Tab-separated table of C-alpha atoms in Angstrom:
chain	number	residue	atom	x	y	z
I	1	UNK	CA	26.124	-21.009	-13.278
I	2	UNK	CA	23.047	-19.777	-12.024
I	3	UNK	CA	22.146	-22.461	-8.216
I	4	UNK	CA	20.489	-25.522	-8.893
I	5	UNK	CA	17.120	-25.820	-7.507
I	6	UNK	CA	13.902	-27.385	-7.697
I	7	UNK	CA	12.071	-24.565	-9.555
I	8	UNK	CA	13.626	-21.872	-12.120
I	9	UNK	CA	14.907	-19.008	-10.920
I	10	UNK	CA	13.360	-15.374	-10.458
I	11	UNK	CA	15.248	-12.297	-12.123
I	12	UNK	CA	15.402	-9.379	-10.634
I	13	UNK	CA	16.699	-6.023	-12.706
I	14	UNK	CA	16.572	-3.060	-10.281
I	15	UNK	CA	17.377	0.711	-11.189
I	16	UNK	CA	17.080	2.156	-7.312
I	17	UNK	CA	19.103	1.059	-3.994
I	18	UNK	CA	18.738	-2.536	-3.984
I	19	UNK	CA	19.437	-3.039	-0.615
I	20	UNK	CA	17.467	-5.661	1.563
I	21	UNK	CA	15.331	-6.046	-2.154
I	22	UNK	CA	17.348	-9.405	-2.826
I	23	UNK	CA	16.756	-10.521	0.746
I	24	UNK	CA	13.240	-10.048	1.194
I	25	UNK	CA	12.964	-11.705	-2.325
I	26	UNK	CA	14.889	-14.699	-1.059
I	27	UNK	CA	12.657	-14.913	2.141
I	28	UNK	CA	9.443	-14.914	-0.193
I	29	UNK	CA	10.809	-17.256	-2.172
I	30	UNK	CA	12.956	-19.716	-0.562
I	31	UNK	CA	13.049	-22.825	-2.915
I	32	UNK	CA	14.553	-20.574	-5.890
I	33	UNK	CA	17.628	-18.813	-7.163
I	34	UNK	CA	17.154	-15.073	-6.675
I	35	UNK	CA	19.237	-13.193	-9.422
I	36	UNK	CA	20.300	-9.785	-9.726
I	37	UNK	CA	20.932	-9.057	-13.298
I	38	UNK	CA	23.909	-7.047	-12.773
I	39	UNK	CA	25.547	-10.058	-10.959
I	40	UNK	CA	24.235	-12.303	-13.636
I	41	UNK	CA	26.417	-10.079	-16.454
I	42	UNK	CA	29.183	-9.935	-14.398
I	43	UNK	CA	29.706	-13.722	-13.593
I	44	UNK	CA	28.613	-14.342	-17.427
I	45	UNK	CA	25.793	-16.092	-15.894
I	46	UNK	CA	23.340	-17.903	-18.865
I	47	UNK	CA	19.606	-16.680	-18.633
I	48	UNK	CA	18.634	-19.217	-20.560
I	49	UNK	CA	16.042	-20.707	-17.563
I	50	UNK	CA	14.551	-17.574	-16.253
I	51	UNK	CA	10.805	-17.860	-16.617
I	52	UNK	CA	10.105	-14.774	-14.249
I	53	UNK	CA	11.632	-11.609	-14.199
I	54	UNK	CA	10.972	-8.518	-11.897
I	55	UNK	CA	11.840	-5.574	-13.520
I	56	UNK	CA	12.144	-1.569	-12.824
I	57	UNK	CA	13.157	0.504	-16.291
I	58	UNK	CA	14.123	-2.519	-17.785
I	59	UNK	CA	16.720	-1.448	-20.958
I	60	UNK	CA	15.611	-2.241	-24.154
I	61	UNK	CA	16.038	-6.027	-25.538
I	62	UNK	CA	16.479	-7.668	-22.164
I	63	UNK	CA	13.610	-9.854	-22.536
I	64	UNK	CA	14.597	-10.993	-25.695
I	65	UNK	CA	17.659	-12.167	-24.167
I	66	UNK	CA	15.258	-14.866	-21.816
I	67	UNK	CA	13.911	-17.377	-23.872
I	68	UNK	CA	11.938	-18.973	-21.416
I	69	UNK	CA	10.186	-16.357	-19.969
I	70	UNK	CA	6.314	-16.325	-19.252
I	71	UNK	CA	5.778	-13.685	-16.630
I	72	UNK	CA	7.121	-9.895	-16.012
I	73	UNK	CA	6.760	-8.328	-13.134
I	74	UNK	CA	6.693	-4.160	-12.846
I	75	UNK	CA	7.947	-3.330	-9.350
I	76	UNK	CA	5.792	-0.301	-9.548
I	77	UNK	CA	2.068	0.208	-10.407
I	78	UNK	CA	2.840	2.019	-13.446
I	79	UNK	CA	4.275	-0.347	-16.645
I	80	UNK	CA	5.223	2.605	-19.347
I	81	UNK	CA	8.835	2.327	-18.156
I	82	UNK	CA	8.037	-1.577	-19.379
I	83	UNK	CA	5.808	-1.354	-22.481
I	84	UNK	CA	8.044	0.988	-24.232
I	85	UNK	CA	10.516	-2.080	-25.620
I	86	UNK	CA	9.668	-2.298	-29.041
I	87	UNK	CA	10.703	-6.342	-28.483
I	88	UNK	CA	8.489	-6.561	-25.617
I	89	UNK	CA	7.544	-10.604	-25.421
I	90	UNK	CA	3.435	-11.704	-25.281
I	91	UNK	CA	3.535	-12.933	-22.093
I	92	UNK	CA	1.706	-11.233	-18.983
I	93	UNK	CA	3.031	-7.948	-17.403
I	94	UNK	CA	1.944	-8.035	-13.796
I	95	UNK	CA	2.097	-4.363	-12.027
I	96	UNK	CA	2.358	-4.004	-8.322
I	97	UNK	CA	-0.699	-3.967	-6.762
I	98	UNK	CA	-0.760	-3.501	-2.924
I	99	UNK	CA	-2.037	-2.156	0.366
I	100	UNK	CA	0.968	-0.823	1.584
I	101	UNK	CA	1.612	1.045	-1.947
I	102	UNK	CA	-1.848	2.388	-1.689
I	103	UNK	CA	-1.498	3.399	1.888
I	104	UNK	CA	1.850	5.494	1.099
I	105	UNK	CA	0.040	6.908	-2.390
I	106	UNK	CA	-2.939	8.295	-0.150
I	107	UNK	CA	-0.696	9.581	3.055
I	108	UNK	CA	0.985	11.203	0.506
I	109	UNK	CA	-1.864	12.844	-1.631
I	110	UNK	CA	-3.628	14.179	1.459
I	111	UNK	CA	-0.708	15.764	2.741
I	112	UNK	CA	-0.313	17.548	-0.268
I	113	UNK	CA	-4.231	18.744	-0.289
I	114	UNK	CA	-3.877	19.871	3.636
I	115	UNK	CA	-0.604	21.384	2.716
I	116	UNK	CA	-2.235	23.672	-0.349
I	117	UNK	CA	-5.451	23.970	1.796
I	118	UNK	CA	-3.869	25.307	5.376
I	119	UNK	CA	-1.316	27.534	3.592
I	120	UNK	CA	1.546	26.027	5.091
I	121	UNK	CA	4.252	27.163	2.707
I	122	UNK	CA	3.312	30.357	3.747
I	123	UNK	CA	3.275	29.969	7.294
I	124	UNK	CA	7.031	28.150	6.769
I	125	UNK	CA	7.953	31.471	5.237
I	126	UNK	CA	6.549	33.470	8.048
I	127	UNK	CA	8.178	31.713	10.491
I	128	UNK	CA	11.725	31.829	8.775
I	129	UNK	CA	10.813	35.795	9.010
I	130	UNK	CA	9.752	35.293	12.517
I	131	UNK	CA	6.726	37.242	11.530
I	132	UNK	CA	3.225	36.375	13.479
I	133	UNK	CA	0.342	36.829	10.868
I	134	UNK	CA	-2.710	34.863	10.303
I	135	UNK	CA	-3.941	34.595	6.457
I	136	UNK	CA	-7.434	33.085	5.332
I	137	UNK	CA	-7.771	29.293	5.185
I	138	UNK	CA	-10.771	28.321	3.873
I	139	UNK	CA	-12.278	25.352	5.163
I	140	UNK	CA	-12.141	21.497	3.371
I	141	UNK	CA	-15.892	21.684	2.373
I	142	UNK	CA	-14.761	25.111	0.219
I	143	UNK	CA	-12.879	23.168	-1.821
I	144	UNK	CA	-13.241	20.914	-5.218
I	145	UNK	CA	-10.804	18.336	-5.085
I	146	UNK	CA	-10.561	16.604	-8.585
I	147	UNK	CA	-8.934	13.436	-9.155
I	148	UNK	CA	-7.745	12.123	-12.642
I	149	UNK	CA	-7.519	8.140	-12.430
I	150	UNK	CA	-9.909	6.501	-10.290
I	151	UNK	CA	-7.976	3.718	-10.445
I	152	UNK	CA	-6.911	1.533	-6.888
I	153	UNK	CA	-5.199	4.365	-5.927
I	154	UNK	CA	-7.586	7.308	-7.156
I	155	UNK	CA	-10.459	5.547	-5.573
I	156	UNK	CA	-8.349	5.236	-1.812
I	157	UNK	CA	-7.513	8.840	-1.916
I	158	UNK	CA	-10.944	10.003	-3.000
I	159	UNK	CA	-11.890	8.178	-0.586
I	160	UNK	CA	-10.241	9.662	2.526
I	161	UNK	CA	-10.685	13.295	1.093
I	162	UNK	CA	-14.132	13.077	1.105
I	163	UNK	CA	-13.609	12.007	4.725
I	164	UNK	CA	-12.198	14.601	5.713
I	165	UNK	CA	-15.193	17.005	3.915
I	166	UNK	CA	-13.124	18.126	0.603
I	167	UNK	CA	-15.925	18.030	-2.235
I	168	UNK	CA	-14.440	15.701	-4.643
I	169	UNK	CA	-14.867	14.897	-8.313
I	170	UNK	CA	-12.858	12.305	-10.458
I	171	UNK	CA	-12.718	11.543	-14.028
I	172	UNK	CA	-11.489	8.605	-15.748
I	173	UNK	CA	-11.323	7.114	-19.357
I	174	UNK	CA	-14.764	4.606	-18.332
I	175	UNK	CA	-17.240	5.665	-15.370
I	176	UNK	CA	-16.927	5.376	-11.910
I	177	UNK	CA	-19.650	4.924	-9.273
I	178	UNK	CA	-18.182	5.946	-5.761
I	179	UNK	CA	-20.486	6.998	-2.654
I	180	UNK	CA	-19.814	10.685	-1.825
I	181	UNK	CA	-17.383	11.144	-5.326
I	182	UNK	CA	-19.170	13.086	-8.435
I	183	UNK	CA	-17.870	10.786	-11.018
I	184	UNK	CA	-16.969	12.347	-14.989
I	185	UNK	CA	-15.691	10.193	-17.559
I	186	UNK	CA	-14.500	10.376	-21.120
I	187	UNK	CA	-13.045	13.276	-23.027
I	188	UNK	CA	-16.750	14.490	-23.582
I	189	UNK	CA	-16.860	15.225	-19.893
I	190	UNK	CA	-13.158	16.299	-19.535
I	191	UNK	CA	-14.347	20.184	-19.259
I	192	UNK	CA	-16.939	19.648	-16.886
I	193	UNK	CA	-14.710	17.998	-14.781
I	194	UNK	CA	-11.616	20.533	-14.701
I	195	UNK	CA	-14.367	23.587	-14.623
I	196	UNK	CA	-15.346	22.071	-10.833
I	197	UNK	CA	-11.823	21.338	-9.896
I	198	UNK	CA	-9.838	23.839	-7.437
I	199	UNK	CA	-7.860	21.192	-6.838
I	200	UNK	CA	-6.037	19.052	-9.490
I	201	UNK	CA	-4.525	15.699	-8.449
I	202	UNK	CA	-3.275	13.507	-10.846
I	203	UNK	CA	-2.505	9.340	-10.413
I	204	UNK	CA	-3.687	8.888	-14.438
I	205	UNK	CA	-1.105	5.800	-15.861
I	206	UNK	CA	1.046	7.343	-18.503
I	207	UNK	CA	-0.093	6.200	-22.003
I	208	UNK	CA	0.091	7.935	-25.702
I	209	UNK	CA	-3.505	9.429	-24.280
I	210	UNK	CA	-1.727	10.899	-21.448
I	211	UNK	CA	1.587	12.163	-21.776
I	212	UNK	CA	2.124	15.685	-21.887
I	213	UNK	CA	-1.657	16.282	-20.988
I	214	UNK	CA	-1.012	18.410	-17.651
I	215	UNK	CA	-0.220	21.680	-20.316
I	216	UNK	CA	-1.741	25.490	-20.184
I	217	UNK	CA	-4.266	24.708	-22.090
I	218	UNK	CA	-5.480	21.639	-19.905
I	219	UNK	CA	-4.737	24.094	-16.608
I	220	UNK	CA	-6.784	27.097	-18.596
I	221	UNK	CA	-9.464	25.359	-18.085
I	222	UNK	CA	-9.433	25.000	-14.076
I	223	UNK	CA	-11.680	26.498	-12.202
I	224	UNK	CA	-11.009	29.722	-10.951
I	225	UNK	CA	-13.667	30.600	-8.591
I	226	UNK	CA	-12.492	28.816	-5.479
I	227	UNK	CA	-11.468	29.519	-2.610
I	228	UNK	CA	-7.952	30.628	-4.188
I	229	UNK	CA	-9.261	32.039	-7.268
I	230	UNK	CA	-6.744	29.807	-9.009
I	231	UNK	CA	-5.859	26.231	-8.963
I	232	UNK	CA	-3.622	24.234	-7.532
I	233	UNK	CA	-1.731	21.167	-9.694
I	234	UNK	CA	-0.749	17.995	-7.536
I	235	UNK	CA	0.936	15.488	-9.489
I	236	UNK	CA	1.865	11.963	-8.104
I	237	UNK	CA	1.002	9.858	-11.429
I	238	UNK	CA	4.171	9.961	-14.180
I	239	UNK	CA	6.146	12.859	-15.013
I	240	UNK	CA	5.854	12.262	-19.144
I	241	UNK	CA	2.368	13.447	-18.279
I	242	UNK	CA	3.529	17.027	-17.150
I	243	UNK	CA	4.816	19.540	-19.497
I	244	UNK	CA	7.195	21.800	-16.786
I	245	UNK	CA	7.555	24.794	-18.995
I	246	UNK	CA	3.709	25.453	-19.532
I	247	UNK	CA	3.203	24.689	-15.377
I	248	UNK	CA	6.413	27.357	-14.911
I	249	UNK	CA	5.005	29.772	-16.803
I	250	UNK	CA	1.456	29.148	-14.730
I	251	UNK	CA	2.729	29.383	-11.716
I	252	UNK	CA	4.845	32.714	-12.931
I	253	UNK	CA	1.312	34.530	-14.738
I	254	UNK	CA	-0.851	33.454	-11.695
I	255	UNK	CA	-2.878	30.707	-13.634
I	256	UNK	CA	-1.976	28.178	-10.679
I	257	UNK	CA	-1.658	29.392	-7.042
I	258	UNK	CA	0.475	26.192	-6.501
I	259	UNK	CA	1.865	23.053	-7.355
I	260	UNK	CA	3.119	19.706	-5.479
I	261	UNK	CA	5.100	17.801	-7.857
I	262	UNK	CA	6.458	14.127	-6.879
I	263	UNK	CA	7.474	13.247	-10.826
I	264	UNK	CA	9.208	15.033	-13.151
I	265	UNK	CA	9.951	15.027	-17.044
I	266	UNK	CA	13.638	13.911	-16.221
I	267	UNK	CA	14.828	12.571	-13.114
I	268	UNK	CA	16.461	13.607	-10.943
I	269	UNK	CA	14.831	16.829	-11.341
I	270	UNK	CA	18.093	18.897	-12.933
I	271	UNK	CA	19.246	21.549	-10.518
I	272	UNK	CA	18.649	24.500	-13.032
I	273	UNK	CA	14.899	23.849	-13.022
I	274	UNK	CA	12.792	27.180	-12.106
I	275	UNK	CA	10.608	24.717	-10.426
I	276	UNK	CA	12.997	24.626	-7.584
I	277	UNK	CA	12.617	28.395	-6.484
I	278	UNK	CA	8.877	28.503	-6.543
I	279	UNK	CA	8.416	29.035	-2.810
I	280	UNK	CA	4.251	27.618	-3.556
I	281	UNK	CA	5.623	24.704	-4.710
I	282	UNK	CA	6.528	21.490	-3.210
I	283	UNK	CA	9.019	18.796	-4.653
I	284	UNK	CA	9.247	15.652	-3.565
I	285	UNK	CA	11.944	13.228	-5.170
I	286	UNK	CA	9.494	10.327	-6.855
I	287	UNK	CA	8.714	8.615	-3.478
I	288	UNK	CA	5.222	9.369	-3.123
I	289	UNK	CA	4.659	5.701	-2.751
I	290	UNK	CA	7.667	4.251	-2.069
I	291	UNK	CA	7.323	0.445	-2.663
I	292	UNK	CA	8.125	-2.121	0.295
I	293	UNK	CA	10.727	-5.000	-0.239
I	294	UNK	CA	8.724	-7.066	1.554
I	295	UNK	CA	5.665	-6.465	0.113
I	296	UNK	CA	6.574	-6.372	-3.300
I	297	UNK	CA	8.345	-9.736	-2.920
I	298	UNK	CA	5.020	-10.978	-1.226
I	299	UNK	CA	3.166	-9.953	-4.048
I	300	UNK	CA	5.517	-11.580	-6.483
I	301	UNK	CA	5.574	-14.934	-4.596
I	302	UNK	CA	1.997	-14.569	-4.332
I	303	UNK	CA	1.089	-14.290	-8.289
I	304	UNK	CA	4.125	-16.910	-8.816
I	305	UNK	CA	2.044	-19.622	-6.588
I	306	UNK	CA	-0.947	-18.964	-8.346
I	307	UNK	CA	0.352	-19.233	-11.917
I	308	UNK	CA	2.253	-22.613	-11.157
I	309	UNK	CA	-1.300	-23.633	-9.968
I	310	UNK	CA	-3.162	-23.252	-12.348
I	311	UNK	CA	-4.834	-20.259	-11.263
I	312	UNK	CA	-5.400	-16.748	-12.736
I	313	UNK	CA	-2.569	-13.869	-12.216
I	314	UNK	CA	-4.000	-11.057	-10.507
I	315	UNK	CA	-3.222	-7.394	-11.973
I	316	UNK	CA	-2.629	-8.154	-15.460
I	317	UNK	CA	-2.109	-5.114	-17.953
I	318	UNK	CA	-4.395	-4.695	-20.482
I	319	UNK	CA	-1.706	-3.963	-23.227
I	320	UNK	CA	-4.460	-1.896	-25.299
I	321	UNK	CA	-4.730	0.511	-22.634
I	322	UNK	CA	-1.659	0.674	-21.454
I	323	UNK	CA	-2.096	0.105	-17.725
């Protein structure tokens, strides 16, 4: 049986290493069973009294197997990997909203613009060759950074790019008003938006709109009068939004000068991708914004308080929209 205590008990179905995730969850929560679903199966432990759940990828039908739960919990700031259960209950989804996630998101997305910007592949090729040659790097102002989703996260890295003098644009399904950001919205301004973009980055939530809308024809329509003369594609958002053979074959005909990719189609990224041998490309393995124990189980504690209180959750999906 599942400990006795004063208030039900908090699920927790994890997908990644779950180590020190239980015992920061504990620590939030101290007056409640903490319950890895993997240990509930295997001790043929009854769910029957779960009201919250925290999940990651959850597999299809779990949450019809809780009866009594009111509240889900996505460990990440995305929810696709959640809304996709056809038997998904109507009860809140909560996603992870936080300033440690957005911190990682932005160190990450800035490192990928300098990256691109300061030619650094090239130099880490030159110095494998030992060969001493400068090439051209423009300067940050030369550049049209454009972000798709101006979202918490959009909004924090468009924010420190235009710090740091990149010219930046964003576009987003509703407008945005941000102080030194040109702001496009809708799919009547899509064109506008990629024809002033030298740099793509991409944080867009992964709905029916989205998926599979990083293709050639979407990367056509870059702009190619930059600094580069072609584009570069920095994705950080979901990888269903990507189509990898269409970026291949841009990075192969010259149509991008470069990609940074932290998501993929199917993870891990399979070894006989081409992606891997692009030398102006740069793969990271989904951990642009690797998530905190501690702070997600502060958030989660956090939402739980206010819910038993009477008080509004925070960071509710709109299920229309999909994030």
């Amino acid at each position: 049986m599942i400990k006795a205590t004063e208030h039900p008990p908090v699920l927790l179905d994890i997908k990644w290493d779950i180590v020190g995730k239980k015992e920061a969850f504990e620590a939030a929560l101290p007056d409640r069973a903490i319950v890895l679903l993997d240990e509930a199966r295997t001790q043929n432990l009854a769910l029957d009294d779960v009201r919250y759940a925290v999940v990651w990828q959850p597999e299809p039908g779990l949450f019809a197997s809780l009866p009594s739960l009111e509240v889900i919990f996505s460990l990440g700031a995305g929810v696709d990997h959640v809304v996709r259960d056809p038997q998904l209950p109507d009860v809140p989804l909560v996603r992870f909203v936080d300033s440690d996630l957005t911190g990682r998101m932005v160190e990450w997305v800035v490192l990928q613009v300098l990256m691109h910007q300061r030619r650094q592949r090239t130099y880490d090729r030159q110095q494998r060759e030992r060969n001493w040659h400068e090439v051209p790097q423009p300067a940050a102002h030369q550049f049209r950074v454009g972000i798709m989703g101006l979202g918490t996260l959009g909004q924090a890295c468009a924010k420190v790019l235009a710090a740091l003098g990149f010219q930046v644009n964003g576009w987003a399904r509703t407008a945005k008003t941000m102080d030194g950001v040109t702001s496009f919205a809708g799919q009547d301004q899509l064109d506008g938006f990629l024809s002033h973009t030298d740099i793509l980055v991409n944080l867009l939530p992964l709905t029916e709109d989205t998926r599979g809308i990083l293709s050639r024809p979407l990367l056509e329509k870059l702009a190619r009068n930059g600094p580069f003369k072609a584009p570069v594609l920095i994705n950080a958002g979901r990888g269903g939004s990507q189509v990898e053979a269409d970026i291949v074959s841009c990075l192969q005909d010259g149509t991008l000068f470069g990609a940074s990719l932290d998501v993929f189609e199917t993870e891990p990224l399979p070894k006989e991708s081409p992606l891997w041998g692009f030398d102006n490309v740069i793969i990271t393995p989904h951990m642009a914004a690797v998530s905190d124990p501690a702070a997600l189980a502060r958030h989660v504690a956090k939402q739980i308080s206010r819910y038993e209180n009477g008080q509004p959750l925070e960071h509710v999906v709109d299920r229309s929209r999909g994030y």
